[in-house]
């Protein structure tokens, strides 16, 4: 069963990207939202997923990023953290990490790349409540350079939702 995000957010999909149907393979049970690229590469559709959790102030984003890597290692092979860096500001910190791995998708072993972005956000309805939203782009190695700018566009559109969201 799909999960929901811990706080309301608003975002805009890049042109051409399509919301994924819940029965599609790209949508895991712990994902609140998923979208797929309209042009698969070698039978694999690049996808963007969103999930999140309420986080205590003591939980550093790096620890949450480590946990995301461990989760991927439980379902994929040869997971490598190719890059990790802190982004954002003191008020809106984030961590970006690029992971490479192998996974069996549709009966085929594929070399895949993920860009994971963890963004800390205050709930607009309760500023003392901190949530971490995780946006993930997964694609083949070959398609990654093409879809990264679209993922960056998507990231730039993420905003906390209003009280009526």
Coordinates of N, CA and C in Angstrom, one line a residue:
X1 N 0.8 -1.2 0.0 CA 0.0 0.0 0.0 C 0.9 1.2 0.0
X2 N 0.6 2.2 -0.8 CA 1.4 3.4 -0.9 C 1.3 4.2 0.4
X3 N 2.3 4.9 0.7 CA 2.4 5.7 1.9 C 2.0 7.2 1.6
X4 N 1.9 8.0 2.6 CA 1.7 9.4 2.3 C 2.8 10.2 2.9
X5 N 3.0 11.4 2.4 CA 4.1 12.3 2.9 C 3.7 12.8 4.3
X6 N 4.8 13.1 5.1 CA 4.5 13.5 6.5 C 4.0 15.0 6.5
X7 N 4.2 15.8 5.5 CA 3.7 17.1 5.4 C 3.2 17.3 4.0
X8 N 2.3 18.2 3.8 CA 1.8 18.5 2.5 C 2.9 19.3 1.7
X9 N 3.1 18.9 0.5 CA 4.1 19.6 -0.4 C 3.4 19.9 -1.7
X10 N 4.0 20.8 -2.5 CA 3.5 21.0 -3.9 C 4.7 20.9 -4.8
X11 N 4.5 20.4 -6.0 CA 5.6 20.2 -6.9 C 5.0 20.2 -8.3
X12 N 5.9 20.3 -9.3 CA 5.5 20.3 -10.7 C 6.4 19.3 -11.5
X13 N 5.8 18.4 -12.2 CA 6.5 17.4 -13.0 C 7.1 18.1 -14.2
X14 N 8.3 17.6 -14.6 CA 8.9 18.2 -15.8 C 8.0 17.8 -17.0
X15 N 8.0 18.5 -18.1 CA 7.2 18.3 -19.2 C 7.4 16.9 -19.8
X16 N 6.3 16.2 -20.0 CA 6.4 14.8 -20.6 C 6.4 13.7 -19.6
X17 N 6.8 14.0 -18.3 CA 6.8 12.9 -17.3 C 5.4 12.6 -16.9
X18 N 5.1 11.3 -16.6 CA 3.8 10.9 -16.4 C 3.7 10.3 -15.0
X19 N 2.6 10.6 -14.2 CA 2.4 10.0 -12.9 C 2.3 8.5 -13.2
X20 N 2.9 7.7 -12.3 CA 2.9 6.2 -12.5 C 1.6 5.7 -11.8
X21 N 1.1 4.7 -12.5 CA -0.1 4.0 -11.9 C 0.4 3.1 -10.7
X22 N -0.4 3.0 -9.7 CA 0.0 2.2 -8.5 C 0.4 0.8 -8.8
X23 N -0.2 0.2 -9.8 CA 0.2 -1.2 -10.1 C 1.5 -1.3 -10.9
X24 N 2.1 -0.2 -11.4 CA 3.3 -0.3 -12.1 C 4.5 -0.8 -11.2
X25 N 5.4 -1.5 -11.8 CA 6.5 -2.0 -11.1 C 7.4 -1.0 -10.4
X26 N 7.4 0.2 -11.0 CA 8.2 1.3 -10.4 C 7.7 1.8 -9.1
X27 N 6.5 1.5 -8.7 CA 5.9 2.1 -7.5 C 6.0 1.1 -6.4
X28 N 6.9 1.3 -5.4 CA 7.1 0.5 -4.3 C 6.1 0.9 -3.2
X29 N 5.9 0.0 -2.2 CA 4.9 0.2 -1.2 C 5.2 1.4 -0.3
X30 N 6.4 1.8 -0.2 CA 6.8 2.9 0.7 C 6.9 4.2 0.0
X31 N 6.4 4.3 -1.2 CA 6.5 5.5 -2.0 C 5.2 6.2 -2.0
X32 N 5.2 7.6 -1.8 CA 4.0 8.4 -1.8 C 3.6 8.8 -3.2
X33 N 4.6 9.0 -4.0 CA 4.3 9.5 -5.4 C 5.4 9.0 -6.3
X34 N 5.0 8.6 -7.6 CA 6.0 8.2 -8.6 C 5.6 8.7 -9.9
X35 N 6.6 9.0 -10.7 CA 6.4 9.4 -12.1 C 7.4 8.7 -13.0
X36 N 7.0 8.5 -14.2 CA 7.9 7.8 -15.2 C 8.2 8.7 -16.4
X37 N 9.4 8.5 -16.9 CA 9.8 9.2 -18.1 C 9.1 8.6 -19.3
X38 N 8.7 9.4 -20.3 CA 7.9 8.8 -21.4 C 8.7 7.9 -22.4
X39 N 10.1 8.0 -22.4 CA 10.9 7.2 -23.3 C 11.8 6.3 -22.5
X40 N 11.4 5.0 -22.4 CA 12.3 4.1 -21.7 C 13.7 3.9 -22.5
X41 N 14.7 3.6 -21.7 CA 16.0 3.3 -22.3 C 16.2 1.8 -22.1
X42 N 16.3 1.1 -23.2 CA 16.6 -0.4 -23.2 C 15.5 -1.1 -22.4
X43 N 14.3 -0.6 -22.5 CA 13.2 -1.3 -21.7 C 13.0 -0.8 -20.3
X44 N 13.8 0.1 -19.8 CA 13.7 0.6 -18.4 C 13.3 2.1 -18.5
X45 N 12.2 2.4 -17.8 CA 11.7 3.7 -17.7 C 12.3 4.4 -16.5
X46 N 13.0 5.5 -16.8 CA 13.5 6.3 -15.7 C 12.3 6.8 -14.8
X47 N 12.5 6.9 -13.5 CA 11.4 7.3 -12.7 C 11.9 8.2 -11.6
X48 N 10.9 9.0 -11.1 CA 11.1 9.9 -9.9 C 10.1 9.4 -8.9
X49 N 10.6 9.2 -7.7 CA 9.7 8.9 -6.6 C 9.9 9.8 -5.4
X50 N 8.8 9.9 -4.6 CA 8.9 10.8 -3.4 C 8.4 9.9 -2.2
X51 N 9.1 10.1 -1.1 CA 8.6 9.5 0.1 C 9.1 10.5 1.2
X52 N 8.8 10.2 2.5 CA 9.2 11.1 3.5 C 8.9 10.5 4.9
X53 N 9.4 11.2 5.9 CA 9.2 10.8 7.3 C 9.4 12.0 8.2
X54 N 8.7 11.9 9.3 CA 9.0 12.9 10.4 C 10.3 12.6 11.0
X55 N 11.1 13.6 11.2 CA 12.5 13.3 11.8 C 12.7 14.2 13.0
X56 N 13.4 13.6 14.0 CA 13.7 14.4 15.2 C 14.9 15.3 14.8
X57 N 15.0 16.4 15.6 CA 16.1 17.3 15.4 C 17.4 16.7 15.6
X58 N 17.5 15.6 16.3 CA 18.7 14.9 16.6 C 19.2 14.0 15.4
X59 N 18.3 13.7 14.5 CA 18.6 12.8 13.4 C 19.3 13.6 12.3
X60 N 20.6 13.4 12.1 CA 21.3 14.2 11.1 C 20.9 13.6 9.7
X61 N 20.8 14.4 8.7 CA 20.5 14.0 7.4 C 21.4 12.9 6.8
X62 N 22.7 13.0 7.2 CA 23.7 12.0 6.8 C 23.3 10.6 7.2
X63 N 22.8 10.5 8.5 CA 22.4 9.2 9.0 C 21.2 8.7 8.2
X64 N 20.3 9.6 7.9 CA 19.1 9.2 7.0 C 19.6 8.8 5.6
X65 N 20.6 9.5 5.1 CA 21.1 9.1 3.8 C 21.8 7.7 3.9
X66 N 22.5 7.5 5.0 CA 23.1 6.1 5.2 C 22.0 5.1 5.2
X67 N 20.9 5.4 5.9 CA 19.8 4.4 6.0 C 19.2 4.1 4.6
X68 N 19.1 5.1 3.8 CA 18.6 4.9 2.4 C 19.5 4.0 1.6
X69 N 20.9 4.2 1.8 CA 21.8 3.3 1.1 C 21.7 1.9 1.6
X70 N 21.5 1.7 2.9 CA 21.3 0.3 3.4 C 20.1 -0.3 2.9
X71 N 19.0 0.5 2.8 CA 17.8 0.0 2.2 C 18.0 -0.5 0.8
X72 N 18.6 0.3 0.0 CA 18.9 -0.1 -1.4 C 19.8 -1.3 -1.5
X73 N 20.7 -1.4 -0.6 CA 21.6 -2.6 -0.5 C 20.8 -3.9 -0.2
X74 N 19.6 -3.7 0.4 CA 18.8 -4.9 0.7 C 18.0 -5.4 -0.5
X75 N 17.9 -4.6 -1.5 CA 17.2 -5.0 -2.7 C 18.0 -5.0 -4.0
X76 N 19.2 -4.5 -4.0 CA 20.1 -4.4 -5.2 C 21.5 -4.9 -4.9
X77 N 22.2 -5.1 -5.9 CA 23.6 -5.6 -5.8 C 24.6 -4.4 -6.1
X78 N 25.8 -4.6 -5.6 CA 26.9 -3.7 -5.9 C 26.6 -2.2 -5.8
X79 N 25.9 -1.9 -4.7 CA 25.6 -0.5 -4.4 C 26.8 0.3 -4.0
X80 N 27.1 1.4 -4.7 CA 28.3 2.2 -4.5 C 27.8 3.7 -4.3
X81 N 28.2 4.3 -3.3 CA 28.0 5.8 -3.1 C 29.0 6.5 -3.9
X82 N 28.6 7.0 -5.1 CA 29.6 7.6 -6.0 C 29.9 9.0 -5.6
X83 N 28.9 9.7 -4.9 CA 29.1 11.1 -4.5 C 28.0 11.4 -3.4
X84 N 28.4 12.2 -2.4 CA 27.5 12.7 -1.4 C 27.9 14.1 -1.0
X85 N 27.0 15.0 -0.9 CA 27.3 16.4 -0.4 C 26.1 17.0 0.2
X86 N 26.4 17.9 1.1 CA 25.4 18.7 1.8 C 25.0 19.9 0.8
X87 N 23.7 20.2 0.8 CA 23.2 21.3 0.0 C 22.2 22.1 0.9
X88 N 21.8 23.2 0.3 CA 20.8 24.0 1.0 C 21.4 25.0 2.0
X89 N 20.5 25.4 3.0 CA 20.9 26.4 3.9 C 20.7 25.8 5.3
X90 N 21.0 26.6 6.4 CA 20.8 26.2 7.7 C 19.3 26.0 8.0
X91 N 18.4 26.8 7.4 CA 17.0 26.8 7.5 C 16.4 25.6 6.7
X92 N 17.0 25.3 5.6 CA 16.5 24.3 4.7 C 17.6 23.4 4.2
X93 N 18.2 22.6 5.1 CA 19.3 21.7 4.7 C 18.9 20.6 3.9
X94 N 19.9 20.0 3.2 CA 19.6 18.8 2.4 C 20.9 18.1 2.1
X95 N 20.7 16.8 1.7 CA 21.9 16.0 1.3 C 21.5 15.4 -0.1
X96 N 22.5 15.4 -1.0 CA 22.4 14.8 -2.3 C 23.4 13.7 -2.4
X97 N 22.9 12.5 -2.8 CA 23.9 11.4 -3.0 C 23.6 10.7 -4.4
X98 N 24.6 10.3 -5.0 CA 24.5 9.6 -6.3 C 25.0 8.2 -6.0
X99 N 24.1 7.2 -6.3 CA 24.4 5.8 -6.1 C 24.4 5.1 -7.4
X100 N 25.3 4.1 -7.6 CA 25.3 3.2 -8.7 C 25.1 1.8 -8.2
X101 N 24.4 1.0 -9.0 CA 24.0 -0.3 -8.5 C 23.5 -1.2 -9.6
X102 N 23.4 -2.5 -9.4 CA 22.8 -3.4 -10.3 C 21.6 -4.0 -9.7
X103 N 20.6 -4.2 -10.5 CA 19.3 -4.7 -10.0 C 18.6 -5.5 -11.2
X104 N 17.9 -6.5 -10.8 CA 17.1 -7.3 -11.8 C 15.8 -6.6 -11.9
X105 N 15.5 -6.1 -13.1 CA 14.2 -5.4 -13.4 C 13.6 -6.1 -14.6
X106 N 12.4 -6.5 -14.5 CA 11.8 -7.2 -15.7 C 12.6 -8.4 -16.2
X107 N 13.2 -9.1 -15.2 CA 13.9 -10.3 -15.6 C 15.3 -10.1 -16.2
X108 N 15.7 -8.8 -16.2 CA 17.1 -8.5 -16.8 C 17.9 -7.8 -15.7
X109 N 19.2 -8.1 -15.6 CA 20.1 -7.4 -14.7 C 20.5 -6.1 -15.4
X110 N 20.3 -5.0 -14.7 CA 20.6 -3.7 -15.3 C 21.5 -2.9 -14.4
X111 N 22.4 -2.1 -15.0 CA 23.3 -1.1 -14.3 C 22.5 0.2 -14.2
X112 N 22.2 0.5 -13.0 CA 21.3 1.7 -12.8 C 22.0 2.7 -11.9
X113 N 21.5 4.0 -12.0 CA 22.0 5.1 -11.2 C 20.8 5.7 -10.5
X114 N 21.1 6.1 -9.2 CA 20.1 6.9 -8.5 C 20.7 8.2 -8.0
X115 N 19.9 9.2 -8.1 CA 20.2 10.5 -7.5 C 19.2 10.6 -6.4
X116 N 19.6 10.6 -5.1 CA 18.7 10.8 -4.0 C 18.9 12.1 -3.4
X117 N 17.8 12.8 -3.1 CA 17.9 14.2 -2.5 C 17.0 14.1 -1.3
X118 N 17.6 14.4 -0.1 CA 16.9 14.4 1.2 C 16.8 15.9 1.6
X119 N 15.6 16.4 1.7 CA 15.3 17.8 2.0 C 14.6 17.9 3.4
X120 N 15.2 18.6 4.3 CA 14.5 18.9 5.6 C 13.6 20.1 5.4
X121 N 12.3 19.9 5.9 CA 11.3 21.0 5.7 C 10.5 21.1 7.0
X122 N 10.2 22.3 7.4 CA 9.3 22.5 8.5 C 7.8 22.4 8.0
X123 N 7.0 21.8 8.8 CA 5.5 21.8 8.5 C 5.0 23.2 8.6
X124 N 4.4 23.7 7.5 CA 3.8 25.1 7.5 C 2.7 25.2 8.6
X125 N 2.1 24.1 8.9 CA 1.0 24.2 10.0 C 1.5 24.0 11.4
X126 N 2.7 23.4 11.5 CA 3.4 23.2 12.8 C 4.9 23.3 12.6
X127 N 5.4 24.6 12.7 CA 6.8 24.8 12.4 C 7.8 24.0 13.3
X128 N 7.3 23.5 14.4 CA 8.2 22.7 15.3 C 8.3 21.3 14.9
X129 N 7.6 20.9 13.8 CA 7.6 19.5 13.3 C 8.5 19.5 12.1
X130 N 9.5 18.7 12.1 CA 10.5 18.6 10.9 C 10.2 17.3 10.2
X131 N 10.1 17.5 8.9 CA 10.0 16.3 8.0 C 11.2 16.3 7.1
X132 N 11.5 15.1 6.6 CA 12.5 14.9 5.6 C 11.8 14.3 4.4
X133 N 11.8 15.0 3.3 CA 11.3 14.5 2.0 C 12.4 14.0 1.2
X134 N 12.2 12.8 0.7 CA 13.3 12.2 -0.2 C 12.8 12.0 -1.6
X135 N 13.5 12.7 -2.5 CA 13.1 12.6 -3.9 C 14.2 11.8 -4.6
X136 N 13.8 10.8 -5.4 CA 14.8 9.9 -6.0 C 14.6 9.8 -7.5
X137 N 15.6 9.9 -8.2 CA 15.6 9.7 -9.7 C 16.4 8.4 -9.9
X138 N 15.8 7.4 -10.6 CA 16.4 6.2 -10.9 C 16.4 6.1 -12.4
X139 N 17.5 5.8 -13.0 CA 17.6 5.6 -14.5 C 18.7 4.7 -14.9
X140 N 18.8 4.3 -16.1 CA 19.9 3.6 -16.6 C 21.1 4.5 -16.6
X141 N 22.3 3.9 -16.7 CA 23.5 4.7 -16.8 C 23.5 5.6 -18.0
X142 N 23.0 5.0 -19.1 CA 23.0 5.7 -20.4 C 22.1 6.9 -20.4
X143 N 20.9 6.8 -19.8 CA 19.9 7.9 -19.8 C 20.1 8.9 -18.7
X144 N 21.0 8.6 -17.7 CA 21.1 9.5 -16.6 C 21.5 10.9 -17.0
X145 N 22.5 11.2 -17.8 CA 22.8 12.6 -18.2 C 21.6 13.3 -18.8
X146 N 20.7 12.6 -19.5 CA 19.6 13.2 -20.2 C 18.5 13.6 -19.1
X147 N 18.3 12.8 -18.1 CA 17.2 13.0 -17.2 C 17.5 13.9 -16.0
X148 N 18.8 14.0 -15.7 CA 19.3 14.8 -14.5 C 18.7 16.2 -14.5
X149 N 18.9 16.9 -15.7 CA 18.4 18.3 -15.7 C 16.9 18.4 -15.4
X150 N 16.1 17.4 -15.9 CA 14.7 17.4 -15.6 C 14.4 17.1 -14.2
X151 N 15.2 16.3 -13.5 CA 15.1 16.0 -12.1 C 15.4 17.3 -11.3
X152 N 16.4 18.0 -11.7 CA 16.8 19.3 -11.1 C 15.6 20.3 -11.2
X153 N 15.0 20.3 -12.3 CA 13.8 21.1 -12.5 C 12.7 20.7 -11.6
X154 N 12.5 19.4 -11.4 CA 11.5 18.9 -10.5 C 11.8 19.3 -9.1
X155 N 13.1 19.2 -8.7 CA 13.5 19.5 -7.3 C 13.3 21.0 -7.0
X156 N 13.5 21.8 -8.0 CA 13.3 23.3 -7.8 C 11.9 23.7 -7.7
X157 N 11.0 22.8 -8.0 CA 9.5 23.1 -7.9 C 8.9 22.7 -6.6
X158 N 9.7 21.9 -5.8 CA 9.1 21.3 -4.5 C 9.0 22.5 -3.5
X159 N 7.9 22.6 -2.9 CA 7.6 23.6 -1.9 C 6.7 23.0 -0.8
X160 N 6.8 23.5 0.4 CA 5.8 23.1 1.4 C 4.4 23.5 1.0
X161 N 3.5 22.6 1.2 CA 2.1 22.9 0.9 C 1.5 23.9 1.9
X162 N 0.4 24.6 1.5 CA -0.3 25.5 2.4 C -1.2 24.7 3.3
X163 N -1.8 25.4 4.2 CA -2.7 24.8 5.2 C -3.9 24.1 4.5
X164 N -4.2 24.5 3.3 CA -5.4 23.9 2.6 C -4.9 22.8 1.6
X165 N -3.6 22.6 1.6 CA -3.1 21.5 0.6 C -3.5 20.2 1.0

